[in-house]
Each structure stands twice: as structure tokens, then as C-alpha cells.
């Protein structure tokens, strides 16, 4: 019977492989209590998003499948799950690691990639222009630089 | 008391009322918030896409403050949380800090791990005596019922903050609101996220999350919702318009930054606090004080 159950890949060696990809997010500490899902504000509104499922799928190495689903991007990074996990699974950090992998493998919403490129080019999500500075001046707020050289020095070599 | 003033991206471009009211409150209390033109994005918006680069941005900002011999004070909860997290990870000497410093050296900078990061509200809570702050109050806001939204990153992840308030049962913002005389009212789902980060990915879920809170706060008859983060303000204030067109729900619930409330108690005028820039105009609320 047991040899007919497919895809049970958990094991010490395999756990190390997953940890290499995701960092030490303590997946194997998961007690399957589903507290993460119970406290998730997103699950309540959209039950296709389920942190418990991501923990289990990642633990068994179904990372590609998780990334392809695109669901990880519904995580708001609110930390409710990680704060409440009774066994120290770093659920929110897992989501961040998965999102980072999503970018590397091309499973990412266009807006997220755009935002990353704006920041790497300008040093800000909302670059400041002369018009902004005029508005600021009217409100007696100090003007801000309209360009940023530091980012190109910091990031050249690792531009996407 | 002097801090390096960290504005971040959203506040100087989109939440200028928060900046204005914070500067007024700081001035009144004789805190110096020193402007640092070299500061860039805290790195948080890039954490999901590229953790290595985002940490580098955080470290760059921390090293600038360290060089100036100052701790950092932020207004945005995400900036506070992310810079605190980077400082937490780079506090100890080791390969991680070496890696970051290798990059920073291109700009002649080095991070030695000494910068502290504080949300402005935390500074007020920890460093201003309740008796002290009351001396500056000119208006008693006793007629107001205020609901407080802590948001996520002001206190979370809790492991990086040194327990200055409890993430589960926070009290700091309520205490500051209460000092003005206003009554703090509780409501269902106080701990819930505003949904802001979802806005570009799934607008409907994001707005549904924000709508839940506006529903709960309206149910208890609050005069305003008090926030301490520009993203939360965008969700609850700016998006009330979108909710009217999207869901047909009209709330008309003013959303005030804590610094706008404190500024009102200090006697500042509507324009000085940027209250005319709120999307939902707090007209009824201000009328109570003939403003």
C-alpha cells in the first residue's frame, strides 16, 4: 500500500535541499494545526489563498507549483501567521522567500517587477520632480533631490 | 533630542499632511528632526522581489545616519519595521555585514551596527512624559470618539522590536490619543491589516479588507479613525472614494494621522496640519472646535 502513495518526498536530505532554496524558515517544525490559516486576513476574503497549504507544499518540495499558481502575491506581509505560529515556523519569511524565487523564475506580477526597477533606477518608488518640489515649497516643506546617483553605484553588476 | 528624519518614498510625494503635522508636533516639543537629503527608499518595497538589494538599501540609509551620529526617526511604519529589521540583522559583526560593507565602500561608507531606528510615535510614547505633553495642549478634544488602527509593521515582526509595546495588545497609540481628552473606542478586528500591499495585485481583496474595518469603525460611531502609516491612510482615506464607486458603500469617515490629532490638541490650525488635504474632509469634527 505505502509504495503506491506518490510524491512523499519528506526526509532529512530533502529538507536540506528545500532549505537551500528558501533559507531557514523552519518548515519541518509545522504541527499542521492551521493556526496560520485561521489568523490570515486574506484567507477570510479569498480562500484560494491559504498559508498552511504553502507551508506543506514547500515542505514537500512543490515549489515550482506554488510559484506557478501566482497565489503567493496575495500575501500582504502582515505577519499575523508568523506571530501566531505556536511552533516557530517562519511563515511570513517563507512567503518572502517564495516571492524572491518567483522573481527569479519569472512568476511575478508586472507591477511588482516595475516597482523594483523604478527603485533600482531612482532610489524611490515615487521619484521626486520639480513639480513635487514646487508643491512642497508652497507648504513650507524642504525640497528633495530629483535624482539619485547612489543607487547606480550600489547596484551596478546586479541589475536585472 | 535630535533624530535623522527618515521620510521614505510615500510621505514626501503623497502624504504631505503627515509630514507637515509631524514637523509641527516635533517643533512644539522641541525635538529636532534633521533632514537628510541623501536618504533613499528604506528598501522595504523591494524585499519581496530582491532581499539582497533591499537590505543593501536599508544599510545604506543606516550608515548615513551613523556617520551623522544620529538615530533614525521614521513616520511610515513600513520604513520603521524594515530599517529596524536590517539593523537587527546587521547588529553583529559577520559575513552578512562584511558583504554589505563591501558594497557600501564604493560610496566611502561603512555600517558599524550602531544605528537605532524609531517610529515617531514610539519616540512620543517613550520619551515624552504624559504630564509634559499636556502642557502644550490648548484644546481639549473630549468631544471626540476615536478608533485606533495600529497597522502591521508599527509593532511587527515583534522579534525585532524590543517589546516597547505588545504586538497582541498594544496600548501606545491609545495612550497618546487619550492624553488629548478624546475617548478611544474599541471595535471588531482592530488588529487587521489595511490591505495596502495587495492593491497592485488584487484590488478587490485589498479594498474588501479595508472596507471591513471602515464598517466596524462606523458601527461603533467613531468620529475618526486614527492611523500612523501612510499606506493605511491611503487605504482608509483615499480609497473611500473608490469604495463608493466599486461597492456603492459610502462611509464619510475621517481618517486622521495621530500627529494631526495631537496637533489639533496643541492648537494648530487646519492648514498647518494639512487637514484640508485629507480626502474625506473632517468638517463635522472640526466644527466642534469652531475650526
XYZ file of C-alpha atoms in Angstrom:
451
model
C 0.000 0.000 0.000
C 2.536 2.548 1.116
C 4.602 2.279 -2.071
C 1.505 3.354 -4.020
C 1.357 6.751 -2.329
C 3.172 9.030 -4.750
C 5.335 12.005 -4.091
C 6.064 11.612 -0.408
C 9.449 13.237 -0.543
C 9.955 14.399 3.002
C 13.195 13.352 4.598
C 16.257 14.836 6.153
C 18.237 15.126 2.939
C 15.300 16.551 1.056
C 14.627 19.065 3.832
C 18.159 20.374 3.384
C 17.547 20.832 -0.328
C 14.422 22.901 0.308
C 16.180 24.952 2.982
C 18.907 25.752 0.461
C 16.319 27.362 -1.780
C 14.219 29.076 0.883
C 16.559 29.786 3.777
C 15.933 28.525 7.291
C 12.212 29.133 7.682
C 11.706 26.115 9.997
C 9.178 24.354 7.771
C 9.695 20.973 9.385
C 8.509 22.396 12.730
C 4.971 22.663 11.308
C 2.450 20.863 13.545
C -0.330 21.045 10.940
C -2.534 22.972 13.386
C -3.560 25.511 10.711
C -3.319 28.467 13.082
C -1.583 30.376 10.264
C -4.646 29.988 8.065
C -7.062 30.710 10.903
C -5.500 34.123 11.565
C -4.804 35.102 7.938
C -6.868 38.158 6.958
C -6.579 37.288 3.268
C -7.855 33.706 3.597
C -11.053 35.049 5.136
C -11.778 37.017 1.970
C -10.272 34.716 -0.634
C -9.979 31.076 0.331
C -7.740 30.161 -2.596
C -5.029 31.820 -0.517
C -4.023 29.532 2.329
C -0.724 29.884 4.250
C -0.938 26.352 5.693
C -1.030 24.945 2.178
C 2.108 26.907 1.203
C 3.977 25.583 4.242
C 3.062 21.983 3.433
C 3.674 22.279 -0.304
C 7.069 23.900 0.263
C 7.967 21.251 2.836
C 7.354 18.549 0.244
C 9.216 20.451 -2.407
C 6.339 21.567 -4.629
C 7.910 24.963 -5.018
C 7.558 25.288 -8.769
C 3.840 24.503 -8.476
C 3.386 27.118 -5.760
C 5.183 29.754 -7.837
C 3.173 28.928 -10.966
C -0.111 29.368 -9.106
C 0.726 33.070 -8.622
C -1.138 32.977 -5.303
C 1.873 33.972 -3.174
C 1.465 37.568 -4.314
C -1.796 37.809 -2.380
C 0.213 37.737 0.851
C 0.139 41.222 2.396
C 3.167 40.548 4.609
C 1.131 41.415 7.720
C 2.953 38.862 9.928
C -0.254 37.588 11.570
C 0.682 33.966 10.715
C 4.305 34.140 11.829
C 3.425 35.935 15.068
C 0.820 33.345 15.976
C 2.520 30.107 14.874
C 2.807 28.044 18.075
C 5.878 26.230 16.836
C 8.026 28.960 15.373
C 7.535 28.294 11.664
C 8.611 31.478 9.879
C 5.537 31.582 7.666
C 5.855 35.219 6.565
C 9.561 34.776 5.856
C 8.634 31.719 3.768
C 6.285 33.893 1.715
C 9.051 36.458 1.180
C 11.500 33.720 0.126
C 8.912 32.333 -2.304
C 8.299 35.794 -3.770
C 12.046 36.254 -4.266
C 12.145 32.919 -6.096
C 9.107 33.983 -8.123
C 11.040 36.960 -9.492
C 13.995 34.773 -10.413
C 11.802 32.291 -12.272
C 9.543 34.840 -13.946
C 6.398 34.116 -11.907
C 5.686 37.669 -10.836
C 3.004 40.298 -11.463
C 4.137 43.017 -13.842
C 3.564 45.756 -11.243
C 5.959 44.173 -8.748
C 8.765 43.992 -11.297
C 8.084 47.550 -12.445
C 8.266 48.794 -8.873
C 11.587 47.038 -8.338
C 13.071 48.605 -11.454
C 11.869 52.103 -10.517
C 13.520 51.810 -7.117
C 16.777 50.477 -8.569
C 16.855 53.336 -11.088
C 15.661 56.243 -8.962
C 16.162 55.220 -5.336
C 12.455 55.855 -4.629
C 9.064 54.379 -5.546
C 7.788 57.859 -6.303
C 10.696 59.807 -7.791
C 10.573 63.496 -6.891
C 10.388 66.025 -9.753
C 10.431 69.815 -9.877
C 6.648 69.883 -9.746
C 6.692 67.955 -6.452
C 9.281 70.325 -5.062
C 7.129 73.331 -6.032
C 4.203 71.815 -4.167
C 6.457 71.161 -1.197
C 7.751 74.711 -1.258
C 4.189 76.058 -1.141
C 3.628 74.036 2.010
C 6.909 75.282 3.507
C 8.451 71.807 3.248
C 12.128 71.471 2.259
C 12.874 70.418 -1.307
C 14.242 66.955 -2.054
C 16.792 65.714 -4.617
C 15.289 64.936 -8.036
C 17.905 62.325 -8.875
C 19.906 59.703 -7.039
C 23.388 58.625 -8.005
C 23.946 56.359 -5.012
C 21.690 53.580 -6.343
C 23.569 53.090 -9.592
C 26.837 52.834 -7.662
C 25.295 50.415 -5.168
C 23.558 48.212 -7.708
C 25.645 48.040 -10.846
C 26.527 44.396 -11.528
C 23.283 43.135 -10.091
C 20.837 44.990 -12.335
C 18.146 42.738 -13.784
C 16.804 65.475 21.217
C 17.874 65.114 17.585
C 16.989 62.402 15.086
C 17.839 61.842 11.442
C 14.416 62.342 9.845
C 13.560 59.490 7.505
C 10.709 60.456 5.168
C 10.769 57.474 2.816
C 9.034 57.493 -0.580
C 5.305 57.802 0.023
C 5.185 60.590 2.571
C 7.022 63.398 0.710
C 5.164 62.625 -2.533
C 1.701 61.590 -1.384
C 1.153 62.092 2.342
C 2.477 65.557 2.889
C -0.142 66.249 5.568
C 1.523 63.578 7.740
C 4.905 65.234 7.234
C 3.553 68.712 7.950
C 1.695 67.735 11.117
C 4.662 65.712 12.405
C 7.025 68.610 11.884
C 4.631 70.883 13.791
C 4.312 68.482 16.717
C 8.080 67.924 16.864
C 8.753 71.653 16.747
C 6.352 72.284 19.602
C 8.019 69.606 21.737
C 11.454 70.889 20.814
C 12.556 67.691 19.039
C 14.892 68.240 16.147
C 14.045 66.101 13.121
C 17.073 66.719 10.942
C 16.506 66.473 7.194
C 18.945 64.177 5.406
C 18.859 64.714 1.657
C 20.906 61.587 0.920
C 18.329 59.174 2.359
C 16.703 56.949 -0.262
C 13.915 54.346 -0.130
C 14.188 52.193 3.026
C 14.304 49.079 0.839
C 11.068 47.527 2.068
C 9.127 47.752 -1.244
C 11.855 45.609 -2.791
C 12.025 42.986 -0.030
C 9.580 40.733 -1.877
C 11.497 40.947 -5.127
C 15.157 41.126 -4.137
C 16.051 40.762 -0.486
C 19.771 41.238 -1.014
C 19.371 44.602 -2.740
C 16.682 45.775 -0.345
C 18.890 45.042 2.643
C 21.682 46.962 0.973
C 19.411 49.998 0.604
C 18.444 49.746 4.254
C 22.087 49.517 5.297
C 22.981 52.493 3.114
C 20.455 54.644 4.983
C 21.551 53.329 8.372
C 25.196 54.041 7.581
C 24.374 57.654 6.639
C 22.659 58.192 9.988
C 25.525 56.502 11.810
C 28.010 58.779 10.066
C 25.984 61.784 11.217
C 25.989 60.364 14.753
C 22.194 60.198 14.859
C 19.468 57.626 15.376
C 16.747 57.399 12.752
C 13.166 58.571 13.209
C 10.556 57.473 10.646
C 6.902 58.337 10.100
C 5.990 55.329 7.960
C 5.505 52.028 9.776
C 6.969 50.001 6.910
C 10.132 52.130 6.919
C 10.334 51.739 10.716
C 9.881 47.994 10.558
C 12.230 47.394 7.667
C 15.071 49.612 8.869
C 14.727 48.103 12.359
C 14.904 44.647 10.794
C 18.023 45.471 8.770
C 19.677 46.997 11.853
C 18.719 43.864 13.808
C 20.312 41.577 11.204
C 23.444 43.688 10.872
C 23.955 44.408 14.575
C 26.541 41.640 14.915
C 29.813 41.525 13.049
C 29.885 38.731 10.492
C 29.827 37.713 6.829
C 26.477 39.410 6.212
C 27.721 42.792 7.372
C 31.023 42.323 5.522
C 29.119 41.670 2.317
C 27.023 44.828 2.757
C 30.054 46.912 3.678
C 31.893 45.759 0.580
C 29.180 47.452 -1.484
C 28.884 50.487 0.770
C 32.634 51.080 0.489
C 32.056 52.077 -3.152
C 30.428 55.182 -1.712
C 33.023 55.589 1.011
C 30.548 54.348 3.627
C 30.623 51.671 6.282
C 27.936 50.403 8.641
C 29.223 49.563 12.120
C 25.903 48.357 13.529
C 25.139 51.216 15.893
C 22.077 52.946 14.443
C 18.789 52.758 16.337
C 15.535 53.164 14.455
C 12.409 54.669 15.988
C 8.918 55.329 14.697
C 7.981 58.922 15.560
C 5.013 57.623 17.560
C 7.324 55.420 19.585
C 9.518 58.439 20.312
C 6.474 60.346 21.542
C 5.296 57.390 23.609
C 8.650 56.624 25.199
C 10.285 59.963 25.510
C 7.536 62.427 26.202
C 6.032 62.389 29.651
C 2.215 62.484 29.608
C 2.333 65.401 32.024
C 4.858 67.184 29.819
C 2.881 66.857 26.619
C -0.307 68.087 28.285
C 1.390 71.385 28.977
C 1.406 72.017 25.255
C -2.267 71.242 24.752
C -4.612 74.145 24.194
C -7.762 72.340 23.071
C -9.496 69.586 24.975
C -10.636 67.010 22.412
C -13.054 65.490 24.957
C -15.956 65.564 22.497
C -14.304 63.128 20.114
C -14.628 59.377 19.834
C -11.546 57.984 18.134
C -10.898 54.474 16.809
C -7.229 53.489 16.594
C -5.638 51.412 13.828
C -2.149 50.180 14.746
C -1.478 48.504 11.414
C 1.001 45.680 10.974
C 4.520 47.000 10.850
C 4.454 49.505 13.695
C 4.886 46.522 16.058
C 5.608 43.526 13.837
C 7.590 41.340 13.392
C 7.725 41.567 17.188
C 11.109 39.818 17.453
C 12.934 42.844 16.016
C 11.303 45.380 18.338
C 12.403 45.356 21.944
C 8.907 44.970 23.393
C 8.245 48.667 23.777
C 4.581 47.765 23.295
C 2.786 44.438 22.915
C 2.011 43.398 19.348
C -1.007 41.448 20.614
C -2.473 44.016 22.965
C -0.924 47.333 22.025
C -1.582 50.425 24.126
C 0.894 53.080 22.981
C -1.244 54.907 20.415
C -4.360 54.767 22.583
C -2.443 56.329 25.444
C -1.295 59.192 23.248
C -4.815 59.741 21.871
C -6.274 59.671 25.386
C -3.938 62.458 26.501
C -5.815 64.830 24.191
C -9.004 64.122 26.136
C -10.538 62.153 23.238
C -12.265 58.882 24.041
C -10.751 55.811 22.418
C -13.424 53.368 21.246
C -12.772 49.704 20.522
C -14.170 47.859 17.520
C -14.119 44.421 15.902
C -10.945 43.412 14.065
C -8.637 46.076 15.473
C -5.543 44.045 14.578
C -6.443 43.531 10.934
C -4.172 44.613 8.099
C -5.278 47.549 5.905
C -4.707 45.527 2.728
C -2.430 48.164 1.195
C 0.257 45.820 -0.156
C -2.396 43.940 -2.165
C -3.632 46.993 -4.026
C -1.462 46.477 -7.133
C -2.045 42.702 -7.165
C -5.713 42.204 -6.286
C -7.623 45.429 -5.818
C -10.883 43.751 -4.897
C -9.424 41.767 -1.978
C -7.441 44.803 -0.825
C -10.495 47.049 -0.791
C -12.660 44.378 0.848
C -10.190 44.171 3.700
C -10.190 47.944 4.156
C -13.969 48.069 3.897
C -14.339 45.576 6.771
C -12.510 47.941 9.075
C -14.396 51.025 7.934
C -17.636 49.092 8.559
C -16.563 48.093 12.057
C -15.376 51.590 12.946
C -18.562 53.207 11.612
C -20.655 50.729 13.621
C -19.241 51.982 16.928
C -19.927 55.583 15.968
C -16.335 56.853 15.933
C -15.754 60.440 14.768
C -12.493 59.423 13.107
C -10.050 56.601 12.573
C -6.507 57.356 13.756
C -3.547 55.947 11.773
C 0.260 56.144 11.929
C 1.270 54.901 8.457
C 0.761 56.454 5.006
C -0.262 53.150 3.398
C -3.033 52.654 5.928
C -4.161 56.209 5.266
C -4.286 55.609 1.518
C -6.427 52.516 2.094
C -8.854 54.081 4.559
C -8.958 57.714 3.474
C -8.153 57.964 -0.241
C -9.940 54.735 -1.115
C -13.295 55.654 0.411
C -13.984 57.233 -2.981
C -13.108 54.000 -4.806
C -15.342 52.041 -2.443
C -18.230 54.313 -3.264
C -17.817 53.663 -6.983
C -16.832 49.983 -6.620
C -19.135 48.696 -3.873
C -21.602 51.566 -3.614
C -20.694 51.955 0.059
C -20.469 55.476 1.450
C -18.693 55.885 4.776
C -17.752 59.539 5.145
C -15.417 58.574 7.986
C -12.490 60.974 8.500
C -9.089 59.303 8.803
C -6.553 61.340 10.772
C -2.891 60.809 11.410
C -2.085 60.698 15.116
C 0.082 63.773 14.566
C -2.920 65.658 13.149
C -4.901 64.850 16.292
C -2.047 65.858 18.594
C -1.555 68.992 16.512
C -5.233 69.879 16.904
C -4.907 69.492 20.670
C -1.829 71.727 20.538
C -3.917 74.434 18.948
C -2.546 74.362 15.409
C -4.794 75.392 12.540
C -6.382 73.241 9.869
C -3.931 74.179 7.109
C -0.852 73.903 9.305
C -1.763 70.256 9.927
C -2.747 69.567 6.339
C -6.292 68.707 7.442
C -7.581 70.402 4.285
C -5.649 67.774 2.295
C -7.480 64.770 3.733
C -9.661 63.121 1.086
C -12.592 62.674 3.472
C -12.931 66.153 4.905
C -13.148 66.187 8.701
C -15.595 69.102 8.529
C -18.032 67.939 11.230
C -15.203 67.051 13.569
C -13.521 70.435 13.161
C -16.805 72.301 13.592
C -16.954 71.039 17.170
C -13.914 73.215 17.811
C -15.003 76.135 15.629
C -12.236 75.406 13.119
